[in-house]
Amino acid sequence: MGPFPTSTEPLVGTAEPAPTGQTTTSTPRSVRSRSYPWIVAALAFALLLSDYMSRQVLSAVFPMLKTEWALSDSQLASLTSVVALMVGLLTFPLSLLADRWGRVRSLVLMAVMWSLATLCCAIASNYEQMLAARFFVGVGEAAYGSVGIAVVLSVFSPRLHSSLSGAFMAGGSFGSVVGVSLGGVIAVNVGWRWSFTAMAVLGLILVALFRAVVTESRLAKYAVHDEPVTPSDASAPSAPVIRVPVSTLFTNRAVWCAYLAGGFQMFTAAVLLSWTPSFFNRYYGMAPDRAGAVAALFVLLVGTGMVLCGMITDRVSRTDPARKWMTAVVFCTIALLSLGIGLRLGTGAPQLILLGIGAFFSAGCSGPTAAMVAGLTHESVRSSALGTLTIANNVLGLALGPFVVGILADRLGLLESLQLAPLFYVAAIVALLVGKRV
């Protein structure tokens, strides 16, 4: 049975009618709203948008910071990389802490921290102060992705996990687009400091709303457990809370394969997110503003593909969860062929069509891999498991991809380097096939 009640449940504060001639000693049962899990998902997704808007708004004000503070390109890059570095270093320990201390409290603390740190970016007067503020943006954002998706998945049936995971992870792409676009508009009209201020205020408003609506007790009420719980067990006040050792995150070979597949498939997706503006500027002769606008469309394709591929996976694997592995293989194969061929064509409509198809499927197995990790680990350590997946995505993909292509571009040229990036899908496909086998 799913997380939602049937329409026969009594109203809040009423009890089941007792059979004739009998008295009832049962406690009143309350109605569980069908909409509450979706409200939790919507609020968590909104905070994820705020997360990436606060992270990526910096890109929109690069030219202004470079001029005002006379910064070098390496200094500008460090303001971005320090956030990714903190995410990579702190995701696992903070996810583990959230599993033990409380996921809702952890999420609230994280969102408050990155919002206040973004506000500090607005009042920074030099490079050093901005770097320190960005450091704390990274600390606050480090484990939000893993803990946030764990909260969402906890109140939904496993048959929806791929769709929800894909949609949640796609929030990073959507938030990046909104952060850069909105931040640029604000910076041009009222100054770059107001770009950071707007992101910070939005984050604080959303975290206040999240804290008012989402609580640990409400999540427990709507939780969909790994193992069925009988009514007597559920009502027993002394029922023990089952926790498994953290070591179980690393003793399952299939989980390891899901970690690696998620990281390798994110390599090329991260390259597309970072280098498509430069690609259109250099090879299509577009001005920087137009190149950025066209690149934003491809970023939206990446995010949309994450959502729809997750939905496709849930439908295909409804009767056989093992099919998640093969759907992920199909998505990686389509991306490998589309991008591999498209990047070797000359400029023009055929290349753009193939690149669009490749972008759509480039991160398509993000939802399936997150659902695999969630399904292969115990709920008591699920945030930690998804945190480990986040580390793999960041280390093998989001951090490594753009960096490696940048180094190769200095030696081979940007186009030649981009042509090599899709080969990482081969590693992802191998990991997925091995994971299915074991």
Coordinates of C-alpha atoms in Angstrom, one line a residue:
M1 CA 0.0 0.0 0.0
G2 CA 1.3 3.5 -0.9
P3 CA 1.7 6.5 1.4
F4 CA -1.8 7.7 0.8
P5 CA -5.0 6.7 2.7
T6 CA -8.2 5.5 1.2
S7 CA -11.3 7.6 1.2
T8 CA -12.8 5.5 4.0
E9 CA -10.5 6.9 6.7
P10 CA -12.4 8.9 9.4
L11 CA -12.1 12.7 9.8
V12 CA -9.6 14.2 12.1
G13 CA -10.6 13.8 15.7
T14 CA -13.2 11.1 15.1
A15 CA -13.1 7.4 15.9
E16 CA -14.1 4.3 14.1
P17 CA -17.8 3.4 14.9
A18 CA -18.0 0.4 17.3
P19 CA -20.1 -2.6 16.4
T20 CA -23.4 -2.9 18.1
G21 CA -23.2 -4.0 21.7
Q22 CA -19.5 -3.4 21.9
T23 CA -17.5 -0.5 23.3
T24 CA -14.4 0.8 21.6
T25 CA -11.0 1.5 23.2
S26 CA -9.2 2.4 20.0
T27 CA -7.6 5.8 19.8
P28 CA -8.9 8.2 17.2
R29 CA -7.2 8.0 13.8
S30 CA -6.5 11.1 11.8
V31 CA -6.7 11.6 8.1
R32 CA -3.5 11.8 6.2
S33 CA -3.7 14.4 3.4
R34 CA -3.0 13.1 -0.1
S35 CA -1.4 16.4 -0.9
Y36 CA 1.1 16.7 2.0
P37 CA 3.9 14.5 0.4
W38 CA 3.7 16.6 -2.7
I39 CA 3.9 19.8 -0.7
V40 CA 7.1 18.4 0.9
A41 CA 8.5 17.7 -2.5
A42 CA 7.6 21.1 -3.8
L43 CA 9.2 23.0 -0.9
A44 CA 12.3 20.8 -1.0
F45 CA 12.6 21.5 -4.8
A46 CA 12.1 25.2 -4.2
L47 CA 15.0 25.2 -1.7
L48 CA 17.1 23.3 -4.2
L49 CA 16.4 26.0 -6.8
S50 CA 17.5 28.6 -4.2
D51 CA 20.6 26.5 -3.6
Y52 CA 21.8 26.6 -7.2
M53 CA 20.6 30.2 -7.7
S54 CA 22.8 31.3 -4.8
R55 CA 25.7 29.2 -6.2
Q56 CA 25.5 30.3 -9.9
V57 CA 24.5 34.0 -9.5
L58 CA 28.2 34.7 -9.2
S59 CA 28.7 33.8 -12.9
A60 CA 26.4 36.6 -13.9
V61 CA 28.5 39.3 -12.1
F62 CA 32.0 38.0 -13.1
P63 CA 32.6 41.0 -15.5
M64 CA 31.6 43.5 -12.9
L65 CA 33.8 42.0 -10.2
K66 CA 36.7 41.7 -12.5
T67 CA 36.5 45.4 -13.4
E68 CA 35.7 46.7 -9.9
W69 CA 38.3 44.7 -7.9
A70 CA 40.8 44.1 -10.8
L71 CA 40.6 40.3 -10.4
S72 CA 42.5 37.8 -12.5
D73 CA 40.6 34.9 -14.2
S74 CA 42.1 32.5 -11.7
Q75 CA 40.8 34.5 -8.8
L76 CA 37.3 34.5 -10.4
A77 CA 37.5 30.8 -10.9
S78 CA 38.5 30.2 -7.3
L79 CA 35.3 31.9 -6.2
T80 CA 33.4 29.2 -8.0
S81 CA 35.6 26.2 -7.3
V82 CA 35.6 26.8 -3.5
V83 CA 31.9 26.0 -3.4
A84 CA 32.4 22.7 -5.4
L85 CA 35.3 21.8 -3.2
M86 CA 33.3 22.2 0.0
V87 CA 30.5 20.2 -1.5
G88 CA 32.9 17.4 -2.4
L89 CA 34.6 17.4 1.1
L90 CA 31.6 17.8 3.3
T91 CA 28.7 16.0 1.6
F92 CA 29.3 12.6 3.2
P93 CA 30.0 13.7 6.9
L94 CA 27.1 16.2 6.9
S95 CA 24.7 13.6 5.3
L96 CA 25.7 11.1 8.0
L97 CA 25.1 13.7 10.7
A98 CA 21.7 14.5 9.2
D99 CA 20.7 10.8 9.4
R100 CA 21.5 10.8 13.1
W101 CA 20.6 14.4 14.2
G102 CA 17.4 14.9 12.1
R103 CA 17.0 15.6 8.4
V104 CA 14.5 18.5 8.8
R105 CA 16.7 20.3 11.3
S106 CA 19.7 19.7 9.1
L107 CA 18.0 21.1 6.0
V108 CA 16.9 24.2 7.8
L109 CA 20.3 24.9 9.2
M110 CA 21.9 24.3 5.7
A111 CA 19.5 26.7 4.0
V112 CA 19.9 29.4 6.6
M113 CA 23.7 29.1 6.3
W114 CA 23.9 29.4 2.5
S115 CA 21.4 32.2 2.5
L116 CA 23.3 34.3 5.1
A117 CA 26.6 33.5 3.4
T118 CA 25.1 34.8 0.1
L119 CA 24.0 37.9 1.9
C120 CA 27.6 38.3 3.1
C121 CA 28.7 38.1 -0.6
A122 CA 26.5 41.2 -1.2
I123 CA 28.4 43.3 1.4
A124 CA 31.9 42.0 0.7
S125 CA 34.3 44.8 0.0
N126 CA 37.2 42.8 -1.5
Y127 CA 38.3 39.5 -2.9
E128 CA 39.2 37.9 0.4
Q129 CA 35.9 38.6 2.0
M130 CA 34.0 37.3 -1.1
L131 CA 36.1 34.1 -1.0
A132 CA 35.3 33.6 2.7
A133 CA 31.6 34.1 2.1
R134 CA 31.6 31.7 -0.9
F135 CA 33.4 29.2 1.4
F136 CA 30.4 29.2 3.7
V137 CA 28.0 29.0 0.8
G138 CA 29.7 25.7 -0.1
V139 CA 29.5 24.5 3.5
G140 CA 25.8 25.3 3.7
E141 CA 25.0 23.6 0.3
A142 CA 27.3 20.6 0.8
A143 CA 24.7 18.0 1.8
Y144 CA 21.4 19.6 0.8
G145 CA 21.0 17.5 -2.4
S146 CA 21.5 14.2 -0.6
V147 CA 19.4 15.0 2.5
G148 CA 16.7 16.8 0.6
I149 CA 16.1 13.9 -1.8
A150 CA 16.1 11.5 1.1
V151 CA 13.3 13.5 2.8
V152 CA 11.3 13.5 -0.4
L153 CA 11.7 9.8 -1.1
S154 CA 10.8 8.9 2.5
V155 CA 7.2 9.9 1.9
F156 CA 6.6 8.3 -1.5
S157 CA 6.3 4.8 -2.8
P158 CA 9.4 3.3 -4.4
R159 CA 7.5 3.1 -7.7
L160 CA 7.9 7.0 -8.0
H161 CA 11.5 7.2 -6.8
S162 CA 13.2 7.4 -10.2
S163 CA 10.8 10.2 -11.3
L164 CA 11.3 12.1 -8.1
S165 CA 15.0 11.7 -8.0
G166 CA 15.4 12.8 -11.6
A167 CA 13.1 15.9 -11.0
F168 CA 15.0 16.8 -7.8
M169 CA 18.4 16.5 -9.4
A170 CA 17.3 18.4 -12.4
G171 CA 16.6 21.3 -10.1
G172 CA 20.3 22.1 -10.2
S173 CA 20.1 22.8 -13.9
F174 CA 16.9 24.9 -13.6
G175 CA 18.3 26.8 -10.6
S176 CA 21.5 27.5 -12.5
V177 CA 19.6 29.0 -15.4
V178 CA 17.4 31.1 -13.2
G179 CA 20.3 32.3 -11.1
V180 CA 22.4 33.4 -14.0
S181 CA 19.6 35.0 -15.9
L182 CA 17.9 36.8 -13.0
G183 CA 21.2 37.7 -11.4
G184 CA 22.4 39.3 -14.7
V185 CA 19.2 41.3 -15.1
I186 CA 19.3 42.6 -11.5
A187 CA 23.0 43.4 -11.7
V188 CA 22.6 45.4 -14.9
N189 CA 19.7 47.5 -13.5
V190 CA 20.5 48.0 -9.8
G191 CA 24.0 46.7 -9.2
W192 CA 25.7 43.4 -8.6
R193 CA 25.3 43.5 -4.8
W194 CA 21.5 43.4 -5.2
S195 CA 21.9 40.2 -7.2
F196 CA 23.3 38.4 -4.2
T197 CA 20.8 40.1 -1.9
A198 CA 17.8 38.9 -3.9
M199 CA 19.0 35.3 -3.8
A200 CA 19.6 35.5 -0.1
V201 CA 16.2 37.0 0.7
L202 CA 14.5 34.4 -1.4
G203 CA 16.4 31.6 0.4
L204 CA 15.4 32.9 3.8
I205 CA 11.7 33.2 2.8
L206 CA 11.7 29.6 1.5
V207 CA 13.4 28.1 4.5
A208 CA 11.0 29.8 6.8
L209 CA 8.1 28.4 4.8
F210 CA 9.7 24.9 4.8
R211 CA 10.3 25.0 8.6
A212 CA 6.6 26.0 9.2
V213 CA 5.2 23.2 7.0
V214 CA 7.7 20.3 7.3
T215 CA 8.5 18.6 10.6
E216 CA 10.0 15.3 11.7
S217 CA 6.7 14.2 13.2
R218 CA 4.7 14.9 10.0
L219 CA 7.3 13.1 7.9
A220 CA 7.1 10.1 10.3
K221 CA 3.4 10.1 9.9
Y222 CA 3.6 9.9 6.1
A223 CA 6.7 7.7 5.9
V224 CA 6.8 4.8 3.5
H225 CA 9.0 2.2 5.2
D226 CA 11.3 -0.3 3.6
E227 CA 9.5 -3.1 5.4
P228 CA 5.7 -3.3 6.1
V229 CA 4.7 -2.2 9.6
T230 CA 1.7 -3.8 11.2
P231 CA -0.8 -1.6 13.0
S232 CA 0.2 -3.0 16.3
D233 CA 3.9 -2.3 15.6
A234 CA 3.1 1.2 14.5
S235 CA 1.2 2.0 17.6
A236 CA 3.7 0.4 20.0
P237 CA 5.5 3.2 21.9
S238 CA 8.5 1.1 22.6
A239 CA 9.1 -0.1 19.0
P240 CA 12.8 0.0 18.4
V241 CA 14.3 2.2 15.7
I242 CA 16.3 0.0 13.3
R243 CA 19.7 1.4 12.3
V244 CA 22.3 -0.3 10.2
P245 CA 26.1 0.3 10.2
V246 CA 27.4 3.0 7.9
S247 CA 29.7 0.3 6.5
T248 CA 26.7 -1.2 4.6
L249 CA 27.1 1.8 2.2
F250 CA 30.3 0.3 0.8
T251 CA 29.9 -3.5 1.1
N252 CA 27.3 -3.9 -1.6
R253 CA 29.0 -4.1 -5.0
A254 CA 25.8 -3.1 -6.9
V255 CA 25.7 0.2 -4.9
W256 CA 29.3 0.8 -5.8
C257 CA 28.4 0.3 -9.5
A258 CA 25.5 2.8 -9.1
Y259 CA 27.9 5.4 -7.5
L260 CA 30.4 5.0 -10.4
A261 CA 27.8 5.1 -13.1
G262 CA 26.2 8.2 -11.7
G263 CA 29.6 10.0 -11.5
F264 CA 30.8 9.0 -15.0
Q265 CA 27.5 9.9 -16.7
M266 CA 27.6 13.3 -15.0
F267 CA 31.1 14.0 -16.5
T268 CA 29.8 14.9 -20.0
A269 CA 26.7 16.6 -18.6
A270 CA 28.9 18.9 -16.6
V271 CA 31.0 19.6 -19.7
L272 CA 27.9 20.7 -21.5
L273 CA 26.8 22.9 -18.6
S274 CA 30.2 24.7 -18.5
W275 CA 31.5 24.8 -22.1
T276 CA 28.4 25.3 -24.4
P277 CA 28.6 29.1 -24.2
S278 CA 32.2 29.1 -25.3
F279 CA 31.4 26.5 -28.0
F280 CA 28.7 28.7 -29.5
N281 CA 30.9 31.8 -29.2
R282 CA 33.9 30.3 -30.9
Y283 CA 32.4 28.0 -33.5
Y284 CA 29.1 29.7 -34.3
G285 CA 30.4 33.2 -34.1
M286 CA 27.7 34.3 -31.5
A287 CA 28.2 37.3 -29.3
P288 CA 28.7 36.3 -25.6
D289 CA 25.2 37.3 -24.6
R290 CA 23.5 35.4 -27.4
A291 CA 25.8 32.4 -26.9
G292 CA 24.8 32.4 -23.2
A293 CA 21.1 32.5 -24.1
V294 CA 21.4 29.6 -26.6
A295 CA 23.5 27.6 -24.1
A296 CA 20.7 28.2 -21.5
L297 CA 18.3 26.3 -23.8
F298 CA 20.7 23.3 -23.8
V299 CA 20.9 23.5 -20.0
L300 CA 17.1 23.4 -19.9
L301 CA 17.2 20.3 -22.1
V302 CA 19.6 18.6 -19.7
G303 CA 17.3 19.3 -16.8
T304 CA 14.1 18.4 -18.7
G305 CA 15.7 15.1 -19.7
M306 CA 16.5 14.3 -16.1
V307 CA 12.9 14.6 -15.2
L308 CA 11.3 12.8 -18.2
C309 CA 13.9 10.0 -18.1
G310 CA 13.1 9.4 -14.5
M311 CA 9.4 9.1 -15.3
I312 CA 10.1 6.7 -18.2
T313 CA 12.3 4.6 -15.9
D314 CA 9.5 4.4 -13.2
R315 CA 7.0 3.3 -15.8
V316 CA 9.2 0.7 -17.4
S317 CA 10.4 -0.8 -14.1
R318 CA 7.0 -0.8 -12.4
T319 CA 6.8 -4.6 -12.4
D320 CA 10.5 -5.3 -12.4
P321 CA 12.8 -2.9 -10.5
A322 CA 15.9 -4.4 -12.1
R323 CA 14.9 -2.7 -15.4
K324 CA 16.2 0.5 -13.9
W325 CA 19.7 -0.6 -14.8
M326 CA 18.8 -1.2 -18.5
T327 CA 16.9 2.0 -18.9
A328 CA 20.0 3.8 -17.6
V329 CA 22.1 1.9 -20.1
V330 CA 19.8 3.0 -22.9
F331 CA 20.0 6.7 -21.9
C332 CA 23.8 6.6 -21.8
T333 CA 24.0 4.9 -25.1
I334 CA 21.7 7.5 -26.8
A335 CA 23.8 10.3 -25.3
L336 CA 27.1 8.7 -26.4
L337 CA 26.0 8.3 -30.0
S338 CA 24.2 11.6 -30.3
L339 CA 27.0 13.7 -28.8
G340 CA 29.8 11.6 -30.3
I341 CA 28.4 12.0 -33.8
G342 CA 27.1 15.6 -33.4
L343 CA 30.4 17.0 -32.2
R344 CA 32.1 15.6 -35.3
L345 CA 29.7 17.2 -37.8
G346 CA 30.2 20.7 -39.2
T347 CA 28.2 23.6 -37.8
G348 CA 24.6 23.8 -38.8
A349 CA 21.2 22.4 -38.1
P350 CA 22.1 18.6 -38.1
Q351 CA 24.7 19.2 -35.5
L352 CA 22.4 21.3 -33.3
I353 CA 19.7 18.6 -33.5
L354 CA 22.1 15.9 -32.4
L355 CA 23.5 18.0 -29.7
G356 CA 20.0 18.8 -28.4
I357 CA 19.2 15.0 -28.3
G358 CA 22.4 14.3 -26.6
A359 CA 21.9 17.1 -24.1
F360 CA 18.4 15.7 -23.3
F361 CA 19.8 12.3 -22.4
S362 CA 23.2 13.4 -21.1
A363 CA 22.1 13.2 -17.5
G364 CA 19.1 10.9 -18.0
C365 CA 20.3 8.1 -15.7
S366 CA 20.7 10.5 -12.7
G367 CA 17.2 9.6 -11.5
P368 CA 17.6 5.8 -12.0
T369 CA 21.0 5.7 -10.3
A370 CA 19.6 7.7 -7.3
A371 CA 16.6 5.3 -7.1
M372 CA 19.0 2.3 -7.3
V373 CA 21.1 3.7 -4.4
A374 CA 17.9 4.4 -2.4
G375 CA 16.5 0.9 -3.1
L376 CA 19.8 -0.9 -2.3
T377 CA 20.4 0.8 1.1
H378 CA 18.5 0.9 4.4
E379 CA 16.4 3.9 5.1
S380 CA 18.3 4.7 8.3
V381 CA 21.4 5.6 6.2
R382 CA 19.8 6.7 3.1
S383 CA 20.9 10.3 3.3
S384 CA 24.5 9.1 3.7
A385 CA 24.1 6.8 0.7
L386 CA 22.7 9.6 -1.5
G387 CA 25.5 11.8 -0.1
T388 CA 28.0 9.3 -1.4
L389 CA 26.3 9.4 -4.8
T390 CA 26.6 13.2 -4.6
I391 CA 30.3 12.9 -4.0
A392 CA 30.7 10.7 -7.0
N393 CA 28.7 13.1 -9.1
N394 CA 30.8 16.0 -8.0
V395 CA 34.2 14.4 -8.0
L396 CA 33.9 12.3 -11.2
G397 CA 31.5 14.7 -13.0
L398 CA 30.8 18.2 -12.0
A399 CA 34.4 19.0 -10.8
L400 CA 36.4 16.7 -13.1
G401 CA 34.6 17.2 -16.4
P402 CA 35.0 20.9 -17.0
F403 CA 38.5 20.9 -15.5
V404 CA 39.8 18.1 -17.7
V405 CA 38.2 19.6 -20.9
G406 CA 39.7 23.0 -20.0
I407 CA 43.2 21.5 -19.7
L408 CA 42.8 19.5 -22.9
A409 CA 41.4 22.6 -24.7
D410 CA 44.7 24.5 -24.1
R411 CA 46.6 21.7 -25.9
L412 CA 44.1 20.3 -28.5
G413 CA 41.5 23.0 -28.9
L414 CA 38.0 23.2 -27.4
L415 CA 36.2 21.3 -30.2
E416 CA 38.7 18.4 -30.1
S417 CA 38.4 18.2 -26.3
L418 CA 34.6 18.2 -26.4
Q419 CA 34.7 15.3 -28.9
L420 CA 36.5 13.2 -26.3
A421 CA 34.0 13.9 -23.5
P422 CA 31.2 11.5 -24.5
L423 CA 33.7 8.5 -24.2
F424 CA 33.0 8.6 -20.4
Y425 CA 29.6 7.2 -21.1
V426 CA 31.4 3.9 -22.0
A427 CA 32.6 3.7 -18.4
A428 CA 29.1 4.5 -17.1
I429 CA 27.6 1.8 -19.3
V430 CA 30.1 -0.8 -18.1
A431 CA 29.4 0.1 -14.5
L432 CA 25.6 -0.2 -15.1
L433 CA 26.0 -3.6 -16.8
V434 CA 28.2 -4.9 -14.0
G435 CA 25.8 -3.6 -11.4
K436 CA 22.8 -5.3 -13.0
R437 CA 24.8 -8.6 -13.1
V438 CA 25.8 -8.5 -9.4

